[in-house]
Coordinates of C-alpha atoms and ligand atoms in Angstrom, one line a residue:
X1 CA -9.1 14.2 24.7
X2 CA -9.0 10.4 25.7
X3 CA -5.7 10.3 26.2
X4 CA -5.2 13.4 28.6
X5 CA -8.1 12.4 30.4
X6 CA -6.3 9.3 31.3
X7 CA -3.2 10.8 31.6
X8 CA -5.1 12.8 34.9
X9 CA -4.7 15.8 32.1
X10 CA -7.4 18.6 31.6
X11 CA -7.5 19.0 28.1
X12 CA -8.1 22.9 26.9
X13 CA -10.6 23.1 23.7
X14 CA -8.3 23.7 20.6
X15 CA -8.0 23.4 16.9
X16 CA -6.1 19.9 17.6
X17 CA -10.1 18.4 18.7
X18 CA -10.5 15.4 16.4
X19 CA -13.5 15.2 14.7
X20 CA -15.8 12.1 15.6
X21 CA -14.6 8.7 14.7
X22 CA -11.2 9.7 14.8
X23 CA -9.1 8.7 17.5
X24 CA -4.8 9.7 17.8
X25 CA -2.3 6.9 18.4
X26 CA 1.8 7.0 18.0
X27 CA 4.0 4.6 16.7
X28 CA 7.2 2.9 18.3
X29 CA 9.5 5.8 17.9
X30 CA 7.1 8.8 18.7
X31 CA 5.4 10.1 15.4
X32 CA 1.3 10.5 16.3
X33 CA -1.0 9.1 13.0
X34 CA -4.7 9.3 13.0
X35 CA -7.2 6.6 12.8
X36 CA -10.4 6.7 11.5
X37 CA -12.2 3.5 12.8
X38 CA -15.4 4.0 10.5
X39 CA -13.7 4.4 7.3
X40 CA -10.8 1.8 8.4
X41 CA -8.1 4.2 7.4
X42 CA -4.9 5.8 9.2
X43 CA -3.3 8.9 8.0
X44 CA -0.3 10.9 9.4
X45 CA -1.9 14.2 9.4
X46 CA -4.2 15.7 11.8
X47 CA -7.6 15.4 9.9
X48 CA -8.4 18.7 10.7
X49 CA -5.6 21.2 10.9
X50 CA -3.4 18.7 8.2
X51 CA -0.1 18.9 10.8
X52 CA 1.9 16.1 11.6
X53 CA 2.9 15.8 14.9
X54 CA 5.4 13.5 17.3
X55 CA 5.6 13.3 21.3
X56 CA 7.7 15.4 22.7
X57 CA 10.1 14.1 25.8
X58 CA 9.7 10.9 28.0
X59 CA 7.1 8.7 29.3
X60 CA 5.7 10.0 32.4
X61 CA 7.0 8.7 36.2
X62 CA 5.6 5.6 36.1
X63 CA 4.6 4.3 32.6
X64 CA 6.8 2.2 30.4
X65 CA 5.6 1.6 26.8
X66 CA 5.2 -2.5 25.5
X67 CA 4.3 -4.0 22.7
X68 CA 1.5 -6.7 22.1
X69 CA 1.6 -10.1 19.5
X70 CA 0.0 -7.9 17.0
X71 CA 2.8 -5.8 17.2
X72 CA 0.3 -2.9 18.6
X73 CA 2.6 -0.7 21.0
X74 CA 0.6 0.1 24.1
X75 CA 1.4 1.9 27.5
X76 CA 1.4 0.6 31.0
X77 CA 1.1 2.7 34.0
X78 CA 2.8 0.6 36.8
X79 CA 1.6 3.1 39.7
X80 CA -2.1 3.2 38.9
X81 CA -2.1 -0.3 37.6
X82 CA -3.6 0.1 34.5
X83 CA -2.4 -0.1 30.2
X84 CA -3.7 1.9 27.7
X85 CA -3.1 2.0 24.1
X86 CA -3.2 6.0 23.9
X87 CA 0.1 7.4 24.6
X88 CA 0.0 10.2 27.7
X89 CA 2.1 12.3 25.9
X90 CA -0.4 13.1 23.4
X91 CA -0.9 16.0 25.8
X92 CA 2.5 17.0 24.9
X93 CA 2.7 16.8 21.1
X94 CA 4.4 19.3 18.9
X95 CA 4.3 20.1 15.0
X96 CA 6.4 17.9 12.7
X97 CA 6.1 20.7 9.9
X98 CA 6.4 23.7 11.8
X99 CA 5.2 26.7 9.8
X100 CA 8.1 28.2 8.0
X101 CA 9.4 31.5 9.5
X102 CA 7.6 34.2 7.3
X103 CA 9.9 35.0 4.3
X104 CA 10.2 38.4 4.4
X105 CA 12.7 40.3 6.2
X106 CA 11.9 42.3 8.7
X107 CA 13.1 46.1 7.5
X108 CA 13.2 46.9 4.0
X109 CA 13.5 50.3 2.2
X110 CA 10.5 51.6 3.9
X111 CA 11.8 51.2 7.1
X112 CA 13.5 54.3 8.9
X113 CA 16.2 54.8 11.6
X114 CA 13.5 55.1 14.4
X115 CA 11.6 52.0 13.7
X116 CA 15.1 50.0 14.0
X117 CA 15.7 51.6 17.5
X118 CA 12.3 51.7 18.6
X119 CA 11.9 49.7 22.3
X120 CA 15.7 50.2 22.9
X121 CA 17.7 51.8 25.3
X122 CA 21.1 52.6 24.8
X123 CA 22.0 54.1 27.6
X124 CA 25.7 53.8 28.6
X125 CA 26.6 53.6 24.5
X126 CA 28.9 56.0 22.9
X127 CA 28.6 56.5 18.9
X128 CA 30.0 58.7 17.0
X129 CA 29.1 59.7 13.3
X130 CA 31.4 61.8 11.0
X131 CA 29.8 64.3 8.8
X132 CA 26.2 64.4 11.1
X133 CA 25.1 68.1 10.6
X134 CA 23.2 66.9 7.9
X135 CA 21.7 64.6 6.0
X136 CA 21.6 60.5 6.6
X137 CA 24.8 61.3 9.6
X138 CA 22.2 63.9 11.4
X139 CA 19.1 61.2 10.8
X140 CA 22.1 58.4 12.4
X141 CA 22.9 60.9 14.8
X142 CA 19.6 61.9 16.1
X143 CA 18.3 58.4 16.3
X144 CA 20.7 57.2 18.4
X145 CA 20.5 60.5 20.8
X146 CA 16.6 59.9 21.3
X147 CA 17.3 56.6 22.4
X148 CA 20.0 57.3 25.3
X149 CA 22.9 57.0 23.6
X150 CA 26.0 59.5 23.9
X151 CA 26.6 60.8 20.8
X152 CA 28.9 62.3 19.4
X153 CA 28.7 64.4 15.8
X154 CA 32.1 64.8 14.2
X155 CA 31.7 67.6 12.0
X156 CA 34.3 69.8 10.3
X157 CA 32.2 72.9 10.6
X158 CA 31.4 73.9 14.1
X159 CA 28.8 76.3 13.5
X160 CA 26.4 73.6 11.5
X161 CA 27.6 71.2 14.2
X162 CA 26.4 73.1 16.8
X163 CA 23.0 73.9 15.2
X164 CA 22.6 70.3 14.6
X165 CA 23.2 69.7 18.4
X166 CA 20.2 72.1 18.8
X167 CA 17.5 70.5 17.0
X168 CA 18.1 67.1 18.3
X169 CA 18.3 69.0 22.2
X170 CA 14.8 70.8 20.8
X171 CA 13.0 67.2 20.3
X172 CA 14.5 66.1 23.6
X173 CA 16.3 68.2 26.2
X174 CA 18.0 65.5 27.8
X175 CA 19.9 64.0 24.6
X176 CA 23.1 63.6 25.0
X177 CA 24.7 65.2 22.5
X178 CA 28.5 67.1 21.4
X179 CA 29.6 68.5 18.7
X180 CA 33.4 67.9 17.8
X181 CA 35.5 69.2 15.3
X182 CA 36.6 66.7 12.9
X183 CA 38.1 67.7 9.5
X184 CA 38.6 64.5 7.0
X185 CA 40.7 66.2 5.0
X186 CA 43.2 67.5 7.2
X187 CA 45.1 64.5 8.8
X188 CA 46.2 66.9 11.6
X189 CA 42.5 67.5 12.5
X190 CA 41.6 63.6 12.5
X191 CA 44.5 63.3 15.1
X192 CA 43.2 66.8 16.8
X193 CA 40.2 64.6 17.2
X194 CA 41.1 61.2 18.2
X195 CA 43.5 62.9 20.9
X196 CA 40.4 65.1 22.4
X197 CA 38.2 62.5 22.1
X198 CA 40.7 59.7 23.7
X199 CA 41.6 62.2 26.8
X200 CA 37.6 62.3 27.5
X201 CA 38.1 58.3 28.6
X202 CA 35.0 57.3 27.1
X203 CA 33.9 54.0 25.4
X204 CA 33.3 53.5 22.1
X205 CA 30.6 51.2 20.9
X206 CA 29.4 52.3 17.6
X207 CA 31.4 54.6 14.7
X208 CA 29.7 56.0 11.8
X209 CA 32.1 56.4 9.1
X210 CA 29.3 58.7 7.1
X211 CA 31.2 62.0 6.1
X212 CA 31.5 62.1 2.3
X213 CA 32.0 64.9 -0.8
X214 CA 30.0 64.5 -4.0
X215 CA 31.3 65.6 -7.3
X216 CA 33.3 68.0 -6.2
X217 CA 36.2 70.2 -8.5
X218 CA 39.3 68.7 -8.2
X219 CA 41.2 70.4 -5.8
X220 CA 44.0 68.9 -3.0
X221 CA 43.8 69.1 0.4
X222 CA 47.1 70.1 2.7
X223 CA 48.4 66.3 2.6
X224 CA 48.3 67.1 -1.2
X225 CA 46.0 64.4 -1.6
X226 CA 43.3 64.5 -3.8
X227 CA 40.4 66.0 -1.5
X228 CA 37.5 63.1 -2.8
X229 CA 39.8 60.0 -1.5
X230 CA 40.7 61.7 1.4
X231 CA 37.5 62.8 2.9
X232 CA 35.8 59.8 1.6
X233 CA 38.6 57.5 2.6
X234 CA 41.7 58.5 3.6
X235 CA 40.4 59.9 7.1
X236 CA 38.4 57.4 7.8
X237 CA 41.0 54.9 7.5
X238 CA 43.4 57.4 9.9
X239 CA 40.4 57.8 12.4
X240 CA 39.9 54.3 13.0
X241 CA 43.2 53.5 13.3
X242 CA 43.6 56.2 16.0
X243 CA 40.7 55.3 18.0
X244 CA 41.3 51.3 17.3
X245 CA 42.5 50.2 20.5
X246 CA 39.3 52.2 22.2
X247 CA 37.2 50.4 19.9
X248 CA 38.6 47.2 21.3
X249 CA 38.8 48.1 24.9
X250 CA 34.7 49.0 24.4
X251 CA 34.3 45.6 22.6
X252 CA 31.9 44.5 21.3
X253 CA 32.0 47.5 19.2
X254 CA 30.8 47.9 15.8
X255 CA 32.4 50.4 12.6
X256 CA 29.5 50.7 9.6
X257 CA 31.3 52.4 6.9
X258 CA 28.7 54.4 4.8
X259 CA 29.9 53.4 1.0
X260 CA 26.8 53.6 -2.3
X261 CA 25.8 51.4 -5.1
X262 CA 27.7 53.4 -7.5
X263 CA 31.3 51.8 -6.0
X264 CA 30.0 49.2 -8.9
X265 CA 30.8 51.4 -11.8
X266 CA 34.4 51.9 -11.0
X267 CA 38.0 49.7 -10.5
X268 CA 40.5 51.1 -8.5
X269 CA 43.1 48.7 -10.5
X270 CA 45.9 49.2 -13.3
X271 CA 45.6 47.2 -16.3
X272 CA 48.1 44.8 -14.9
X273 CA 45.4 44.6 -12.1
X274 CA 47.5 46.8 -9.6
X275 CA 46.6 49.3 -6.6
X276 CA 47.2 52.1 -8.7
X277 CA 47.5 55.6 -6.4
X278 CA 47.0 57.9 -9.6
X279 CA 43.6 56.2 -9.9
X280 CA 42.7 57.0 -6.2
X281 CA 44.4 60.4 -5.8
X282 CA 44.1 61.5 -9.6
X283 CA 46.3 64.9 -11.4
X284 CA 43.6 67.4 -12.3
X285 CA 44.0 66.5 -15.6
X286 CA 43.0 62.9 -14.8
X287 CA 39.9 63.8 -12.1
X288 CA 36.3 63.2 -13.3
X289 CA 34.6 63.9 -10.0
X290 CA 32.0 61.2 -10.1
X291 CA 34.6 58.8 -10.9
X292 CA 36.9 59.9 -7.8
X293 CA 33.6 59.8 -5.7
X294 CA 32.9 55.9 -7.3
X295 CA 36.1 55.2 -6.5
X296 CA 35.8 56.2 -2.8
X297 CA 32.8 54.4 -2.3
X298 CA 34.5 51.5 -3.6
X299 CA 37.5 52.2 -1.1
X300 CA 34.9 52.2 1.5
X301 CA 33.7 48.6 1.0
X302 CA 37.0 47.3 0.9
X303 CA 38.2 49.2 4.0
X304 CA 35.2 47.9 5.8
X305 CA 36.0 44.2 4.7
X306 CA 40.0 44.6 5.8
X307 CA 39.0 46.2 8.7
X308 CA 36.4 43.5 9.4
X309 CA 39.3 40.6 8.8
X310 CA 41.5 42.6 11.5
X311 CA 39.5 44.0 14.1
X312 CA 36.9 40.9 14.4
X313 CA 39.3 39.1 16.5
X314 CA 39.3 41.5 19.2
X315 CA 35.3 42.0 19.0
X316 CA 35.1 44.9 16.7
X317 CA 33.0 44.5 13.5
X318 CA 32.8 46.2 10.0
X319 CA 30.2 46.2 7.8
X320 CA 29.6 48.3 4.9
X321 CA 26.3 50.0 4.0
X322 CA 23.9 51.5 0.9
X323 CA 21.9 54.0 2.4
X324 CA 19.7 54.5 -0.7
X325 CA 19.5 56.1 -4.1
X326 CA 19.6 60.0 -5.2
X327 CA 18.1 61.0 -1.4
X328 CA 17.8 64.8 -1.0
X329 CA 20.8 65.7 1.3
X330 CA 23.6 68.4 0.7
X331 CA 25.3 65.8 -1.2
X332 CA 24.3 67.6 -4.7
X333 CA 25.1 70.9 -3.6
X334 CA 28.2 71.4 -5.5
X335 CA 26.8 71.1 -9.1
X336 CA 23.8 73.0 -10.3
X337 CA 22.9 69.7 -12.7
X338 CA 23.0 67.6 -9.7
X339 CA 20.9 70.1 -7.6
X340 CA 18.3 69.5 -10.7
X341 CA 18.2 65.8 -11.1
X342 CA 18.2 65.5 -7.0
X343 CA 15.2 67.5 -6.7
X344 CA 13.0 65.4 -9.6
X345 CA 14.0 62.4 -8.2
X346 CA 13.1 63.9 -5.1
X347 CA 9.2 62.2 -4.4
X348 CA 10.8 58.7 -5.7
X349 CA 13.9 58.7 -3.3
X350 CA 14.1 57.9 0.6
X351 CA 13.8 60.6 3.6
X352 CA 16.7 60.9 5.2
X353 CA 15.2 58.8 7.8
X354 CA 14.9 55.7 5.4
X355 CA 18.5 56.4 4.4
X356 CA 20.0 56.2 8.2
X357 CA 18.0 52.7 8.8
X358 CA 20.5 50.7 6.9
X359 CA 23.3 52.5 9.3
X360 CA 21.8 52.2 12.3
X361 CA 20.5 48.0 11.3
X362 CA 24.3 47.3 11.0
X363 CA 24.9 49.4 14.0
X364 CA 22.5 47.7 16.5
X365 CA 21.1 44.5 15.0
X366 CA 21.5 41.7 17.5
X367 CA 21.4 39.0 14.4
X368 CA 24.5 40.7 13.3
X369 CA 26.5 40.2 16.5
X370 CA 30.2 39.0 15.7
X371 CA 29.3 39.9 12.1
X372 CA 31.2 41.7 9.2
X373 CA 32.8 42.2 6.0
X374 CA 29.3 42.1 4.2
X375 CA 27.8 44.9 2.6
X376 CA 23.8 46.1 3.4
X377 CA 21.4 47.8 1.1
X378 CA 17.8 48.3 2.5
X379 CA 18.8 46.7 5.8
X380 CA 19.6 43.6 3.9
X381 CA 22.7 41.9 3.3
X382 CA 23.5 42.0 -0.6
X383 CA 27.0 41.1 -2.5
X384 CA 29.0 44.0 -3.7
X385 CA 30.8 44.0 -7.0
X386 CA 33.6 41.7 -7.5
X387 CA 36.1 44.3 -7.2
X388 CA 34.5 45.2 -3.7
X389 CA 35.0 41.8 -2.5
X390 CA 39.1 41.5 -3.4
X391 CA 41.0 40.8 -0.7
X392 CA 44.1 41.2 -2.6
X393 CA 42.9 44.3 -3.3
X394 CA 41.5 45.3 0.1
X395 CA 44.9 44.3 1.6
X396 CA 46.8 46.4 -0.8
X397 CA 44.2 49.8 -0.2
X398 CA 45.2 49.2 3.6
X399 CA 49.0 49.0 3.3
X400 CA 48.8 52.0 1.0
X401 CA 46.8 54.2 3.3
X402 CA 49.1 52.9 6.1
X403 CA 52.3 54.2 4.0
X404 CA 50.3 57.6 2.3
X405 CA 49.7 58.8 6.3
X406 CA 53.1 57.5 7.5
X407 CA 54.6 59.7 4.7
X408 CA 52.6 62.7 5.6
X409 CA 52.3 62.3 9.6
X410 CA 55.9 61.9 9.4
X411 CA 56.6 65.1 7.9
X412 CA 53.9 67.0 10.1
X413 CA 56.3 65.6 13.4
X414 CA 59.4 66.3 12.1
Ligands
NAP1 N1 22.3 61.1 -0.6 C1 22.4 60.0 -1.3 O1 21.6 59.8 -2.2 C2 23.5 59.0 -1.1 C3 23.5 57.9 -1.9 C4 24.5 56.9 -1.7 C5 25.4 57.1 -0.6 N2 25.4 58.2 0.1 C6 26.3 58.4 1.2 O2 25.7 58.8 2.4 C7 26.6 59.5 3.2 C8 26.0 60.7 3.8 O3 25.6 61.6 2.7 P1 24.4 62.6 2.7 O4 23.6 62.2 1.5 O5 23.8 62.6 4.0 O6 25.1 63.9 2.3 P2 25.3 65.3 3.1 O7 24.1 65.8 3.7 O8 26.1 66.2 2.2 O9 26.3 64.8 4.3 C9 27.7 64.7 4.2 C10 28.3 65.1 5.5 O10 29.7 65.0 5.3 C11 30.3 66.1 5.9 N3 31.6 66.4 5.4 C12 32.0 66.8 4.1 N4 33.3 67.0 4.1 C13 33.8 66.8 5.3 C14 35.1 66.9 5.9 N5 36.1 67.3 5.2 N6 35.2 66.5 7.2 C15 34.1 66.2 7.9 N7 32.9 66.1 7.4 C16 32.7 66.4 6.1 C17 29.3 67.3 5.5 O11 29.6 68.4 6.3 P3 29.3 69.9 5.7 O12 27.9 70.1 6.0 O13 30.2 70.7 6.5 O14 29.6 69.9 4.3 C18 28.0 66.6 5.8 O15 27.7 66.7 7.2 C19 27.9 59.7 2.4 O16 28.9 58.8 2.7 C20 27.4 59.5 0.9 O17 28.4 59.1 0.1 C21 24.4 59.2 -0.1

């Protein structure tokens, strides 16, 4: 090119070569157009590639830029004594019309856990995911191990715990792995937990808030609280609390609460638009199980965002996640019908890999740094239901789950 040549500028052979008869010039303020001195015609985009392009940065040492009685700007280059109409920092043009950043995200439903961590070390981070012998929590679980992290699975039943440990130690010995017991249902065990885990002096850097029950007979657990809300909710809600001022300590630290679409088919309201506790924690006479389980899930969400609102301050963030639909977990176990429609949906549904990706995206994405209070489905940010997104409401679920473990802590201690 003309102009690098006389610029003292090797040119490299590129798509930007103008064809012949074409020459580049710029106007007063930078932007390049192209002039076609056969034709007689000037355009703005690059004849060949159709871009638009400006000069980038200053003149070099040396040149100042004039203008002649025709209005023409040209270029004078005061050490080598010499003026030029072709501005030397053609050599240095960039794109007006940059192409777009390709539209599609980057993960989708496809994606799994392992492609989210993959070319990561976590080394030096501590996670811990509730309910991760099985399922999307061992997927989350395992992930995180075979990429350095310490990790801890919070399971209520050792033995499945400890065979979990196993098979993540059997795809790589040096895993760091432990199994601890963690009981949502029993408020004693959550504090059991938080207390073992807390005299161990560890950070905290990730919590997986995954443990859940599925359409379960009614039945209440020793805080004689419906065993759906409490599992699903109510121990997650004590856990973080306990372990909130070592989530802040390891800041920036990150909570993904594990929640499902179906948190859209429920209200946790009373007709005069109320926390109602009877709708959370039902009589037996009131519980339809997939209602108590929607209802969690929609608890879930709105813990998340409150959480989000109180914790961001001191670097900890909440986001709530949609791991996928009708995936082939334990989750079904406790109804024969569900056991049915589970396994035909089965080929159509996620692997349990798929359905930790979301988990483990809101966990370690570094776009989501300082983020929360949003909800993720197929490692995409998506609006929950209306209801889901009540503050009122999310305020209210928190100063009731404050006073419903007051109450029954209290009694435990006295
Ligand atoms: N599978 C799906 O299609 C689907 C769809 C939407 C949302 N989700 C959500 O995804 C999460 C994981 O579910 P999953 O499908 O992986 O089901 P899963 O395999 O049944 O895993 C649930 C885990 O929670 C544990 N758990 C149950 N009660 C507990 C308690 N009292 N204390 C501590 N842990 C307890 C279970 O332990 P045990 O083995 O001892 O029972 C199990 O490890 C849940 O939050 C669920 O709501 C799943």
């Amino acid at each position: 090119m003309a102009a690098l040549r006389y610029a003292g500028l090797d040119d490299t052979d590129s798509e930007d070569e103008l064809p012949p008869g074409w020459e580049e010039r710029t106007t007063k303020d930078g932007w390049v157009y192209f002039a076609n001195h056969t034709e007689e015609k000037t355009q703005w985009e690059h004849p060949k590639t159709g871009k638009r392009k400006r000069v980038a940065g200053d003149l070099p040492y040396g040149w100042e830029q004039e203008t002649d009685e025709n209005g023409q700007v040209f270029f004078v280059d005061h050490i080598n004594k010499r003026t030029t109409y072709l501005d030397p920092r053609l050599a240095f043009t960039v794109d007006d019309n940059p192409k777009k950043p390709p539209t599609r995200q980057k993960y989708d439903g496809n994606t799994t856990a392992m492609e989210i961590l993959q070319g990561r070390d976590f080394t030096g981070k501590v996670v811990i995911v509730t309910g991760a012998n099985s399922g999307i929590g061992f997927e989350t679980a395992k992930s995180f191990a075979l990429h350095g992290a310490q990790v801890i699975l919070a399971c209520r039943n050792m033995a499945r715990a400890n065979e979990a440990v196993s098979r993540i130690l059997q795809e790589w010995h040096k895993a760091k792995v432990e199994a601890m017991t963690l009981d949502l249902a029993s408020l004693r065990s959550v504090q059991n937990f938080a207390e073992v885990f807390k005299s161990k002096n560890m950070f905290l850097h990730v919590l997986v808030c995954n443990a859940a029950v599925y359409a379960l007979p009614w039945s209440l657990t020793k805080d004689h609280l419906e065993t759906t809300f409490q599992v699903n909710h109510l121990g997650h809600f004590y856990l973080v609390q306990l372990l909130q001022d070592v989530l802040c300590r390891s800041a920036p630290a990150r909570v993904v609460v594990v929640s499902s679409e179906s948190h859209r088919f429920t209200d946790i309201n009373d007709s005069s638009g109320k926390l109602d506790l009877s709708l959370l924690s039902p009589s037996k006479e009131e519980y339809w199980a997939m209602l108590a389980y929607n209802r969690s899930k929609l608890c879930n969400i709105l813990f998340s965002n409150e959480l989000h609102c109180r914790l961001s301050p001191h670097g900890v963030t909440s986001n709530a996640v949609h791991p996928g639909n009708m995936m082939y977990s334990s989750i079904h176990h406790n109804w024969w019908v569900y056991t049915l429609l589970f396994t035909l949906a089965r080929p159509f549904t996620k692997s349990m890999q798929q359905g930790a990706a979301t988990t483990v995206y809101c966990a370690v994405a570094p776009e989501l740094e300082g983020l929360g209070g949003m909800y993720f489905n197929n490692c995409c940010r998506c609006l929950p239901s209306a209801e889901a997104q009540n503050e009122v409401t999310a305020r209210a679920l928190w100063e009731l789950s404050e006073r419903l473990i007051q109450e029954r802590v209290g009694r435990q201690t006295s």
